[in-house]
Amino acid sequence: MTDQGPMTEAMYYILLALLRPGHGYGMMRRIQELSGGRLVMGPGTLYGVLARMNREELIVLTGEEGRRKNYAITPAGRSALLAEYARLKRMVADGDILEEAER
């Protein structure tokens, strides 16, 4: 994943949400919760990204209950999430120059 460049915001929050395995509707609620209500993800976006991440083996389908499909993050997905988190932290640290310029 890190070879492909930065992760989209949707991918990042889906992986964060899947630190607790779950189904699509639960993920949408969890993403909204994790983002403090800033990110409201619709089903079209969610399921499109889930399909891509499943193909890339960042997540895995763990089962189905009726129409609900349950997903979990894979070890590769967790590694990609940690790499993206580290990248974002470096970006924020690099931005400290903004606060220094204001002094």
XYZ file of N, CA and C in Angstrom:
309
model
N 0.819 -1.193 0.000
C 0.000 0.000 0.000
C 0.862 1.257 0.000
N 1.914 1.305 0.759
C 2.717 2.513 0.841
C 3.380 2.821 -0.491
N 3.589 1.832 -1.363
C 4.159 2.058 -2.686
C 3.170 2.794 -3.587
N 1.898 2.764 -3.251
C 0.869 3.367 -4.085
C 0.597 4.815 -3.707
N 1.331 5.357 -2.786
C 1.109 6.732 -2.376
C 0.155 6.829 -1.208
N -0.247 8.059 -0.906
C -1.118 8.275 0.253
C -2.465 7.568 0.113
N -3.025 7.239 1.236
C -4.323 6.591 1.308
C -5.410 7.665 1.199
N -6.542 7.315 0.632
C -7.661 8.260 0.638
C -8.214 8.350 2.054
N -8.919 9.423 2.320
C -9.545 9.595 3.623
C -10.534 8.458 3.896
N -11.278 8.060 2.875
C -12.249 6.972 3.034
C -11.545 5.677 3.433
N -10.448 5.352 2.755
C -9.714 4.126 3.086
C -9.201 4.172 4.520
N -8.633 5.294 4.892
C -8.074 5.451 6.237
C -9.143 5.210 7.307
N -10.290 5.851 7.147
C -11.342 5.710 8.162
C -11.993 4.326 8.148
N -12.084 3.706 6.983
C -12.619 2.345 6.940
C -11.685 1.403 7.704
N -10.392 1.518 7.482
C -9.447 0.655 8.210
C -9.497 0.938 9.700
N -9.591 2.217 10.073
C -9.731 2.536 11.500
C -10.978 1.881 12.083
N -12.090 1.993 11.360
C -13.349 1.406 11.838
C -13.236 -0.106 11.963
N -12.476 -0.728 11.055
C -12.378 -2.192 11.059
C -11.360 -2.728 12.064
N -10.792 -1.861 12.881
C -10.013 -2.373 14.008
C -10.943 -3.173 14.914
N -12.253 -2.876 14.781
C -13.318 -3.700 15.370
C -14.119 -4.244 14.195
N -13.990 -5.525 13.870
C -14.690 -6.092 12.709
C -16.176 -5.772 12.734
N -16.760 -5.614 11.545
C -18.173 -5.301 11.499
C -18.726 -5.300 10.089
N -19.989 -4.876 9.994
C -20.700 -4.833 8.717
C -20.801 -3.387 8.237
N -21.245 -3.227 6.996
C -21.270 -1.929 6.344
C -21.969 -0.829 7.110
N -23.210 -1.050 7.526
C -23.958 -0.008 8.221
C -23.256 0.369 9.525
N -22.755 -0.624 10.245
C -22.020 -0.348 11.477
C -20.760 0.454 11.212
N -20.088 0.162 10.079
C -18.889 0.921 9.717
C -19.229 2.376 9.439
N -20.334 2.617 8.734
C -20.727 3.994 8.435
C -20.938 4.784 9.723
N -21.604 4.181 10.689
C -21.817 4.845 11.985
C -20.498 5.054 12.716
N -19.643 4.042 12.710
C -18.347 4.119 13.402
C -17.454 5.194 12.778
N -17.446 5.293 11.461
C -16.643 6.310 10.777
C -17.114 7.704 11.171
N -18.420 7.894 11.213
C -18.955 9.190 11.624
C -18.535 9.498 13.062
N -18.580 8.498 13.910
C -18.176 8.653 15.308
C -16.680 8.966 15.419
N -15.841 8.196 14.710
C -14.390 8.389 14.778
C -13.967 9.762 14.272
N -14.702 10.286 13.290
C -14.351 11.581 12.709
C -15.036 12.742 13.424
N -15.699 12.470 14.518
C -16.402 13.527 15.240
C -17.539 14.124 14.435
N -18.123 13.325 13.541
C -19.235 13.775 12.714
C -18.801 14.493 11.443
N -17.526 14.693 11.266
C -17.007 15.406 10.097
C -17.179 14.614 8.810
N -17.056 13.301 8.896
C -17.129 12.447 7.709
C -18.364 11.559 7.783
N -19.270 11.771 6.846
C -20.464 10.937 6.723
C -20.321 10.207 5.394
N -20.113 8.911 5.475
C -19.854 8.112 4.277
C -21.124 7.398 3.842
N -21.481 7.579 2.594
C -22.657 6.919 2.038
C -22.342 5.492 1.613
N -23.376 4.700 1.379
C -23.169 3.302 1.012
C -22.418 3.126 -0.306
N -22.646 3.997 -1.290
C -21.954 3.866 -2.568
C -20.453 3.982 -2.409
N -20.021 4.988 -1.671
C -18.596 5.182 -1.414
C -18.052 4.019 -0.599
N -18.747 3.675 0.477
C -18.281 2.620 1.370
C -18.081 1.306 0.625
N -19.099 0.861 -0.100
C -19.003 -0.455 -0.723
C -18.029 -0.472 -1.895
N -17.877 0.652 -2.590
C -16.865 0.738 -3.633
C -15.462 0.596 -3.061
N -15.205 1.293 -1.958
C -13.881 1.225 -1.318
C -13.665 -0.146 -0.690
N -14.695 -0.725 -0.093
C -14.561 -2.065 0.490
C -14.169 -3.088 -0.585
N -14.793 -3.000 -1.750
C -14.471 -3.942 -2.838
C -13.005 -3.793 -3.243
N -12.550 -2.560 -3.377
C -11.148 -2.321 -3.749
C -10.193 -2.847 -2.675
N -10.497 -2.542 -1.422
C -9.620 -2.955 -0.329
C -9.615 -4.475 -0.167
N -10.733 -5.115 -0.486
C -10.790 -6.574 -0.445
C -9.888 -7.163 -1.532
N -9.945 -6.580 -2.738
C -9.067 -7.034 -3.832
C -7.591 -6.849 -3.465
N -7.285 -5.763 -2.763
C -5.906 -5.465 -2.377
C -5.488 -6.216 -1.108
N -6.399 -7.026 -0.561
C -6.167 -7.857 0.628
C -5.841 -7.037 1.877
N -6.421 -5.828 1.949
C -6.293 -5.005 3.152
C -7.375 -5.363 4.149
N -8.475 -5.906 3.628
C -9.580 -6.382 4.463
C -10.016 -7.738 3.934
N -10.808 -8.425 4.724
C -11.314 -9.735 4.321
C -12.782 -9.841 4.733
N -13.561 -10.486 3.878
C -14.954 -10.790 4.193
C -14.945 -11.961 5.167
N -15.541 -11.769 6.340
C -15.495 -12.815 7.365
C -16.776 -13.630 7.450
N -17.821 -13.143 6.802
C -19.070 -13.893 6.836
C -20.233 -13.033 6.404
N -21.373 -13.678 6.230
C -22.588 -12.979 5.829
C -23.732 -13.420 6.719
N -24.532 -12.446 7.131
C -25.741 -12.712 7.907
C -26.888 -12.082 7.141
N -27.575 -12.868 6.326
C -28.604 -12.305 5.455
C -27.940 -11.405 4.435
N -28.362 -10.133 4.410
C -27.767 -9.173 3.475
C -26.513 -8.514 4.034
N -26.263 -8.688 5.308
C -25.104 -8.048 5.937
C -23.830 -8.847 5.694
N -22.831 -8.151 5.172
C -21.520 -8.764 4.999
C -20.612 -8.202 6.074
N -19.905 -9.089 6.739
C -18.998 -8.679 7.806
C -17.557 -8.707 7.316
N -16.806 -7.689 7.710
C -15.427 -7.522 7.273
C -14.500 -7.379 8.462
N -13.228 -7.685 8.220
C -12.183 -7.487 9.231
C -10.924 -6.996 8.521
N -10.102 -6.280 9.238
C -8.828 -5.813 8.704
C -7.846 -6.984 8.692
N -6.995 -7.049 7.689
C -5.974 -8.095 7.593
C -4.656 -7.558 8.165
N -3.678 -8.431 8.381
C -2.362 -7.934 8.804
C -1.782 -6.914 7.811
N -1.983 -7.136 6.515
C -1.505 -6.174 5.517
C -2.240 -4.842 5.651
N -3.533 -4.915 5.942
C -4.322 -3.704 6.148
C -3.864 -2.938 7.375
N -3.565 -3.666 8.437
C -3.077 -3.018 9.665
C -1.723 -2.352 9.413
N -0.848 -3.015 8.674
C 0.461 -2.429 8.337
C 0.290 -1.160 7.503
N -0.621 -1.214 6.529
C -0.876 -0.043 5.686
C -1.449 1.104 6.518
N -2.345 0.789 7.435
C -2.935 1.808 8.309
C -1.869 2.446 9.190
N -1.006 1.645 9.769
C 0.071 2.186 10.612
C 1.035 3.046 9.805
N 1.340 2.635 8.570
C 2.231 3.421 7.712
C 1.584 4.765 7.366
N 0.287 4.756 7.079
C -0.407 6.006 6.751
C -0.484 6.908 7.982
N -0.723 6.336 9.139
C -0.763 7.113 10.380
C 0.594 7.783 10.624
N 1.673 7.063 10.421
C 3.016 7.629 10.591
C 3.254 8.753 9.581
N 2.811 8.563 8.346
C 2.956 9.598 7.310
C 2.201 10.865 7.694
N 0.980 10.695 8.180
C 0.174 11.845 8.587
C 0.796 12.576 9.775
N 1.336 11.829 10.723
C 2.004 12.455 11.869
C 3.210 13.281 11.417
N 3.973 12.752 10.452
C 5.127 13.502 9.926
C 4.666 14.788 9.246
N 3.562 14.716 8.519
C 3.041 15.906 7.849
C 2.641 16.976 8.861
N 1.984 16.559 9.934
C 1.576 17.513 10.963
C 2.811 18.118 11.624
N 3.798 17.298 11.919
C 5.031 17.806 12.524
C 5.728 18.792 11.582
N 5.730 18.489 10.287
C 6.329 19.398 9.312
C 5.597 20.735 9.288
N 4.320 20.720 9.594
C 3.511 21.937 9.595
C 3.763 22.838 10.787
N 4.569 22.394 11.748
C 4.903 23.234 12.899
C 5.484 24.577 12.470
N 6.063 24.622 11.294
C 6.648 25.851 10.788
C 5.590 26.956 10.684
N 4.338 26.580 10.480
C 3.261 27.565 10.423
C 3.116 28.302 11.749
N 3.181 27.560 12.839
C 3.052 28.185 14.152
C 4.286 29.030 14.477
N 5.446 28.580 14.045
C 6.669 29.344 14.275
C 6.617 30.661 13.514
N 6.038 30.661 12.335
C 5.944 31.872 11.513
C 5.015 32.897 12.142
N 4.052 32.439 12.944
C 3.090 33.339 13.589
C 3.649 34.013 14.831
N 4.764 33.538 15.323
C 5.315 34.106 16.573
C 6.041 35.384 16.324
